[in-house]
């Protein structure tokens, strides 16, 4: 009777990562990190723009209220 393995030796060796594959994985990780950092910077800029718009809107609203207080009522 011969021993039968579920995973032949050739299949196990093919699961190993070669140096070139490792390099490609590192490059892909670096690219993903770069894209993520750019997206985070873009989001930070958008949030800063929204905050400026909010402050501008608040100041305009305060100015309108001040002008409304100065208008005499009939």
N, CA, C and O atoms as a MOPAC input file, in Angstrom:
PM7 MOZYME 1SCF
protein

 N      0.83400 1    -1.16900 1     0.00000 1
 C      0.00000 1     0.00000 1     0.00000 1
 C      0.89300 1     1.25100 1     0.00000 1
 O      1.84700 1     1.33700 1     0.77400 1
 N      0.58100 1     2.20900 1    -0.86400 1
 C      1.40700 1     3.41000 1    -0.95200 1
 C      0.71700 1     4.55700 1    -0.21800 1
 O     -0.51000 1     4.62900 1    -0.14700 1
 N      1.53900 1     5.44500 1     0.32100 1
 C      1.01000 1     6.60800 1     1.03900 1
 C      0.60400 1     7.67500 1     0.02800 1
 O      1.35900 1     7.98400 1    -0.89500 1
 N     -0.56700 1     8.22500 1     0.20200 1
 C     -1.05700 1     9.27500 1    -0.69200 1
 C     -1.21400 1    10.54400 1     0.13800 1
 O     -1.87300 1    10.54700 1     1.17800 1
 N     -0.60500 1    11.60600 1    -0.33300 1
 C     -0.73000 1    12.88400 1     0.36800 1
 C     -1.78600 1    13.73600 1    -0.33000 1
 O     -1.97600 1    13.64500 1    -1.54300 1
 N     -2.45800 1    14.55300 1     0.44700 1
 C     -3.46000 1    15.43800 1    -0.13300 1
 C     -2.82700 1    16.58900 1    -0.89300 1
 O     -3.40900 1    17.11100 1    -1.84400 1
 N     -1.64300 1    16.97800 1    -0.47300 1
 C     -0.94400 1    18.09700 1    -1.11200 1
 C      0.35900 1    17.58400 1    -1.70600 1
 O      1.32000 1    17.33300 1    -0.97800 1
 N      0.39700 1    17.42700 1    -3.01300 1
 C      1.65300 1    16.96600 1    -3.62000 1
 C      2.77800 1    17.97700 1    -3.39000 1
 O      2.52800 1    19.16900 1    -3.21100 1
 N      3.98100 1    17.50000 1    -3.39800 1
 C      5.15400 1    18.33800 1    -3.12500 1
 C      5.22700 1    19.52300 1    -4.09900 1
 O      5.60300 1    20.62100 1    -3.68900 1
 N      4.88600 1    19.33000 1    -5.34500 1
 C      4.96300 1    20.40700 1    -6.33800 1
 C      3.98600 1    21.52800 1    -5.99400 1
 O      4.29900 1    22.69900 1    -6.20900 1
 N      2.82800 1    21.19900 1    -5.47400 1
 C      1.84400 1    22.22000 1    -5.13300 1
 C      2.30900 1    23.05400 1    -3.95200 1
 O      2.07800 1    24.26300 1    -3.91900 1
 N      2.95300 1    22.43200 1    -2.99400 1
 C      3.44600 1    23.16000 1    -1.82400 1
 C      4.55000 1    24.12300 1    -2.23800 1
 O      4.58300 1    25.25700 1    -1.76000 1
 N      5.43700 1    23.70400 1    -3.10000 1
 C      6.51600 1    24.58800 1    -3.53600 1
 C      5.97200 1    25.76600 1    -4.34600 1
 O      6.55200 1    26.85100 1    -4.31400 1
 N      4.87900 1    25.57100 1    -5.06200 1
 C      4.35800 1    26.66600 1    -5.86400 1
 C      3.70300 1    27.74000 1    -5.00000 1
 O      3.47300 1    28.84900 1    -5.48100 1
 N      3.39900 1    27.44000 1    -3.74100 1
 C      2.78900 1    28.41700 1    -2.85200 1
 C      3.81700 1    29.38800 1    -2.26100 1
 O      3.44200 1    30.38400 1    -1.64400 1
 N      5.08000 1    29.11000 1    -2.44300 1
 C      6.11100 1    29.99800 1    -1.91500 1
 C      6.18600 1    31.27500 1    -2.73700 1
 O      5.98700 1    31.26300 1    -3.95100 1
 N      6.47700 1    32.37800 1    -2.05500 1
 C      6.58200 1    33.67000 1    -2.73600 1
 C      8.01800 1    33.86800 1    -3.19900 1
 O      8.96100 1    33.76600 1    -2.41400 1
 N      8.16300 1    34.15000 1    -4.47200 1
 C      9.50100 1    34.38400 1    -5.01100 1
 C      9.92500 1    35.81800 1    -4.69700 1
 O      9.08500 1    36.66500 1    -4.39300 1
 N     11.22300 1    36.08800 1    -4.77000 1
 C     11.68300 1    37.46200 1    -4.51500 1
 C     11.03500 1    38.48700 1    -5.43800 1
 O     10.72100 1    39.59400 1    -5.00200 1
 N     10.83300 1    38.13900 1    -6.69900 1
 C     10.20500 1    39.09800 1    -7.61300 1
 C      8.74500 1    39.32700 1    -7.24100 1
 O      8.24800 1    40.44700 1    -7.36100 1
 N      8.04900 1    38.28000 1    -6.79000 1
 C      6.66600 1    38.45300 1    -6.33400 1
 C      6.61700 1    39.30200 1    -5.06400 1
 O      5.72800 1    40.13700 1    -4.89800 1
 N      7.57400 1    39.08200 1    -4.18200 1
 C      7.65000 1    39.87000 1    -2.94600 1
 C      7.87600 1    41.34400 1    -3.28300 1
 O      7.25800 1    42.22500 1    -2.68500 1
 N      8.76500 1    41.60600 1    -4.24400 1
 C      9.01700 1    42.97000 1    -4.68200 1
 C      7.74800 1    43.59500 1    -5.27200 1
 O      7.43600 1    44.75300 1    -4.99600 1
 N      7.02000 1    42.82100 1    -6.08700 1
 C      5.78500 1    43.32300 1    -6.69000 1
 C      4.73800 1    43.61900 1    -5.61300 1
 O      4.01300 1    44.60900 1    -5.71000 1
 N      4.65700 1    42.76400 1    -4.58400 1
 C      3.71000 1    43.00000 1    -3.49100 1
 C      4.07100 1    44.26400 1    -2.71500 1
 O      3.19100 1    45.03900 1    -2.33900 1
 N      5.35700 1    44.46600 1    -2.47900 1
 C      5.79200 1    45.68400 1    -1.77600 1
 C      5.48400 1    46.92600 1    -2.60100 1
 O      5.05000 1    47.94600 1    -2.06500 1
 N      5.71100 1    46.83200 1    -3.90800 1
 C      5.41000 1    47.96600 1    -4.78200 1
 C      3.90900 1    48.25700 1    -4.78600 1
 O      3.50400 1    49.41900 1    -4.76600 1
 N      3.08600 1    47.21000 1    -4.81100 1
 C      1.64100 1    47.40100 1    -4.78100 1
 C      1.21100 1    48.01100 1    -3.44900 1
 O      0.34400 1    48.88500 1    -3.42100 1
 N      1.80600 1    47.56100 1    -2.35000 1
 C      1.49900 1    48.13500 1    -1.03100 1
 C      1.90600 1    49.60300 1    -0.96900 1
 O      1.17200 1    50.43600 1    -0.43700 1
 N      3.07800 1    49.91500 1    -1.51300 1
 C      3.54200 1    51.30200 1    -1.50800 1
 C      2.61000 1    52.18300 1    -2.33800 1
 O      2.30100 1    53.30600 1    -1.94000 1
 N      2.16200 1    51.68100 1    -3.48600 1
 C      1.23400 1    52.43400 1    -4.32500 1
 C     -0.09500 1    52.64300 1    -3.60600 1
 O     -0.66100 1    53.73500 1    -3.65600 1
 N     -0.59500 1    51.61100 1    -2.94000 1
 C     -1.85300 1    51.73900 1    -2.19800 1
 C     -1.71000 1    52.76000 1    -1.06900 1
 O     -2.62500 1    53.54700 1    -0.82800 1
 N     -0.57100 1    52.75200 1    -0.37800 1
 C     -0.33500 1    53.71800 1     0.69500 1
 C     -0.25800 1    55.14100 1     0.14400 1
 O     -0.78100 1    56.07400 1     0.75200 1
 N      0.39200 1    55.30400 1    -1.00500 1
 C      0.49100 1    56.62500 1    -1.64100 1
 C     -0.89400 1    57.14500 1    -2.01900 1
 O     -1.21800 1    58.30500 1    -1.76700 1
 N     -1.70800 1    56.28100 1    -2.62300 1
 C     -3.06300 1    56.68600 1    -3.00800 1
 C     -3.87700 1    57.03700 1    -1.76600 1
 O     -4.63600 1    58.00600 1    -1.77300 1
 N     -3.72200 1    56.25600 1    -0.70700 1
 C     -4.44900 1    56.51800 1     0.53600 1
 C     -4.04100 1    57.87500 1     1.12800 1
 O     -4.89500 1    58.64800 1     1.56200 1
 N     -2.72800 1    58.16000 1     1.14200 1
 C     -2.26100 1    59.44500 1     1.68000 1
 C     -2.80000 1    60.61100 1     0.85900 1
 O     -3.20500 1    61.63100 1     1.41800 1
 N     -2.80600 1    60.46500 1    -0.46400 1
 C     -3.36100 1    61.52900 1    -1.31200 1
 C     -4.84400 1    61.73900 1    -1.04000 1
 O     -5.32000 1    62.87300 1    -0.99200 1
 N     -5.56400 1    60.65000 1    -0.86400 1
 C     -6.99800 1    60.75800 1    -0.58400 1
 C     -7.22800 1    61.43900 1     0.76200 1
 O     -8.14800 1    62.24400 1     0.90800 1
 N     -6.39300 1    61.11400 1     1.74000 1
 C     -6.54400 1    61.73100 1     3.05600 1
 C     -6.25000 1    63.23000 1     2.97300 1
 O     -6.94500 1    64.03400 1     3.59500 1
 N     -5.22300 1    63.60700 1     2.20700 1
 C     -4.92500 1    65.03300 1     2.03500 1
 C     -6.07800 1    65.74000 1     1.33600 1
 O     -6.46200 1    66.84500 1     1.72000 1
 N     -6.63400 1    65.09500 1     0.30300 1
 C     -7.77000 1    65.67900 1    -0.41100 1
 C     -8.95600 1    65.85200 1     0.53700 1
 O     -9.61300 1    66.89300 1     0.52900 1
 N     -9.22900 1    64.83100 1     1.35400 1
 C    -10.33200 1    64.93100 1     2.31100 1
 C    -10.08400 1    66.05100 1     3.31000 1
 O    -11.01000 1    66.77400 1     3.67900 1
 N     -8.83900 1    66.19700 1     3.74900 1
 C     -8.51700 1    67.27200 1     4.69300 1
 C     -8.74500 1    68.63800 1     4.04400 1
 O     -9.25700 1    69.55600 1     4.68600 1
 N     -8.36200 1    68.77200 1     2.76200 1
 C     -8.60000 1    70.04000 1     2.05500 1
 C    -10.09400 1    70.30700 1     1.91000 1
 O    -10.54600 1    71.43800 1     2.09400 1
 N    -10.85900 1    69.27200 1     1.58400 1
 C    -12.30200 1    69.45100 1     1.44200 1
 C    -12.93500 1    69.85400 1     2.77500 1
 O    -13.80900 1    70.72000 1     2.81400 1
 N    -12.49500 1    69.22900 1     3.85700 1
 C    -13.02900 1    69.59000 1     5.17000 1
 C    -12.67200 1    71.02600 1     5.53300 1
 O    -13.49000 1    71.74900 1     6.10200 1
 N    -11.45000 1    71.43800 1     5.20300 1
 C    -11.04200 1    72.81800 1     5.47800 1
 C    -11.88200 1    73.79900 1     4.65000 1
 O    -12.27800 1    74.85300 1     5.14800 1
 N    -12.15400 1    73.44800 1     3.38300 1
 C    -13.01000 1    74.29600 1     2.54500 1
 C    -14.41400 1    74.40100 1     3.12300 1
 O    -15.00000 1    75.48200 1     3.15900 1
 N    -14.95100 1    73.26300 1     3.57700 1
 C    -16.28500 1    73.28400 1     4.17800 1
 C    -16.31500 1    74.12900 1     5.44100 1
 O    -17.28500 1    74.84600 1     5.68900 1
 N    -15.26900 1    74.04900 1     6.23200 1
 C    -15.20000 1    74.85000 1     7.45700 1
 C    -15.14500 1    76.33900 1     7.12200 1
 O    -15.80300 1    77.14700 1     7.77700 1
 N    -14.35600 1    76.71000 1     6.09600 1
 C    -14.30800 1    78.11000 1     5.67000 1
 C    -15.67600 1    78.58200 1     5.18500 1
 O    -16.11300 1    79.68800 1     5.50500 1
 N    -16.34300 1    77.73500 1     4.41400 1
 C    -17.68700 1    78.09300 1     3.93600 1
 C    -18.65900 1    78.26500 1     5.10400 1
 O    -19.49000 1    79.17300 1     5.09200 1
 N    -18.55800 1    77.40400 1     6.10200 1
 C    -19.43600 1    77.51100 1     7.26700 1
 C    -19.19300 1    78.81600 1     8.00900 1
 O    -20.13700 1    79.50900 1     8.38700 1
 N    -17.91200 1    79.14900 1     8.21800 1
 C    -17.59000 1    80.39800 1     8.91000 1
 C    -18.05100 1    81.60800 1     8.10600 1
 O    -18.55100 1    82.58200 1     8.66900 1
 N    -17.88300 1    81.54200 1     6.80000 1
 C    -18.34200 1    82.63900 1     5.94500 1
 C    -19.86100 1    82.78500 1     6.02000 1
 O    -20.38400 1    83.89500 1     6.11000 1
 N    -20.55600 1    81.66200 1     5.98000 1
 C    -22.01100 1    81.69200 1     6.09400 1
 C    -22.47300 1    82.24700 1     7.43100 1
 O    -23.43400 1    83.01400 1     7.49300 1
 N    -21.78300 1    81.85800 1     8.50500 1
 C    -22.13700 1    82.36500 1     9.82900 1
 C    -21.92200 1    83.87300 1     9.92100 1
 O    -22.74100 1    84.59400 1    10.49000 1
 N    -20.81200 1    84.33800 1     9.35600 1
 C    -20.54300 1    85.78000 1     9.41100 1
 C    -21.55100 1    86.55500 1     8.56500 1
 O    -21.96900 1    87.64600 1     8.95300 1
 N    -21.94900 1    86.00700 1     7.41000 1
 C    -22.96800 1    86.66600 1     6.58600 1
 C    -24.30900 1    86.70000 1     7.31900 1
 O    -25.01800 1    87.70500 1     7.27800 1
 N    -24.65000 1    85.60400 1     7.98400 1
 C    -25.90300 1    85.55400 1     8.72800 1
 C    -25.88700 1    86.56400 1     9.87000 1
 O    -26.88900 1    87.23500 1    10.11900 1
 N    -24.76900 1    86.67600 1    10.56000 1
 C    -24.64900 1    87.65700 1    11.64300 1
 C    -24.77700 1    89.07700 1    11.09200 1
 O    -25.40500 1    89.93200 1    11.71500 1
 N    -24.18400 1    89.32500 1     9.92700 1
 C    -24.28100 1    90.65400 1     9.31500 1
 C    -25.71800 1    90.95300 1     8.91500 1
 O    -26.18700 1    92.07500 1     9.10700 1
 N    -26.42500 1    89.97100 1     8.36200 1
 C    -27.82700 1    90.17700 1     7.98400 1
 C    -28.68600 1    90.45900 1     9.21400 1
 O    -29.57000 1    91.31600 1     9.17700 1
 N    -28.42600 1    89.74100 1    10.29600 1
 C    -29.19200 1    89.97400 1    11.52200 1
 C    -28.91800 1    91.37100 1    12.08100 1
 O    -29.82700 1    92.05200 1    12.55600 1
 N    -27.65800 1    91.78300 1    12.01700 1
 C    -27.31100 1    93.13100 1    12.50400 1
 C    -27.98900 1    94.19300 1    11.65600 1
 O    -28.48400 1    95.18900 1    12.18300 1
 N    -28.01300 1    93.98400 1    10.33700 1
 C    -28.68300 1    94.93700 1     9.45900 1
 C    -30.19300 1    94.94600 1     9.73900 1
 O    -30.82400 1    96.00300 1     9.71400 1
 N    -30.76100 1    93.77700 1    10.00200 1
 C    -32.19400 1    93.69700 1    10.27300 1
 C    -32.54500 1    94.42800 1    11.57700 1
 O    -33.63200 1    94.99400 1    11.69300 1
 N    -31.65100 1    94.41800 1    12.53700 1
 C    -31.90700 1    95.11400 1    13.79900 1
 C    -31.92800 1    96.63500 1    13.60400 1
 O    -32.62200 1    97.35700 1    14.32100 1
 N    -31.15100 1    97.10700 1    12.61900 1
 C    -31.05600 1    98.55100 1    12.37900 1
 C    -32.24900 1    99.08400 1    11.56900 1
 O    -32.47800 1   100.29300 1    11.53700 1
 N    -33.00900 1    98.19300 1    10.91500 1
 C    -34.13200 1    98.64400 1    10.10000 1
 C    -35.29700 1    99.02100 1    11.02200 1
 O    -35.71300 1    98.21100 1    11.85100 1
 N    -35.81800 1   100.22200 1    10.88600 1
 C    -36.94000 1   100.62100 1    11.75300 1
 C    -38.19800 1    99.85000 1    11.39400 1
 O    -38.45900 1    99.58000 1    10.22200 1
 N    -38.96300 1    99.50400 1    12.39400 1
 C    -40.22900 1    98.79600 1    12.17900 1
 C    -41.35400 1    99.80500 1    12.01300 1
 O    -41.39100 1   100.84200 1    12.67500 1
 N    -42.23800 1    99.48500 1    11.14300 1
 C    -43.36300 1   100.40600 1    10.89600 1
 C    -44.57000 1   100.05000 1    11.70100 1
 O    -45.59600 1   100.72500 1    11.60800 1

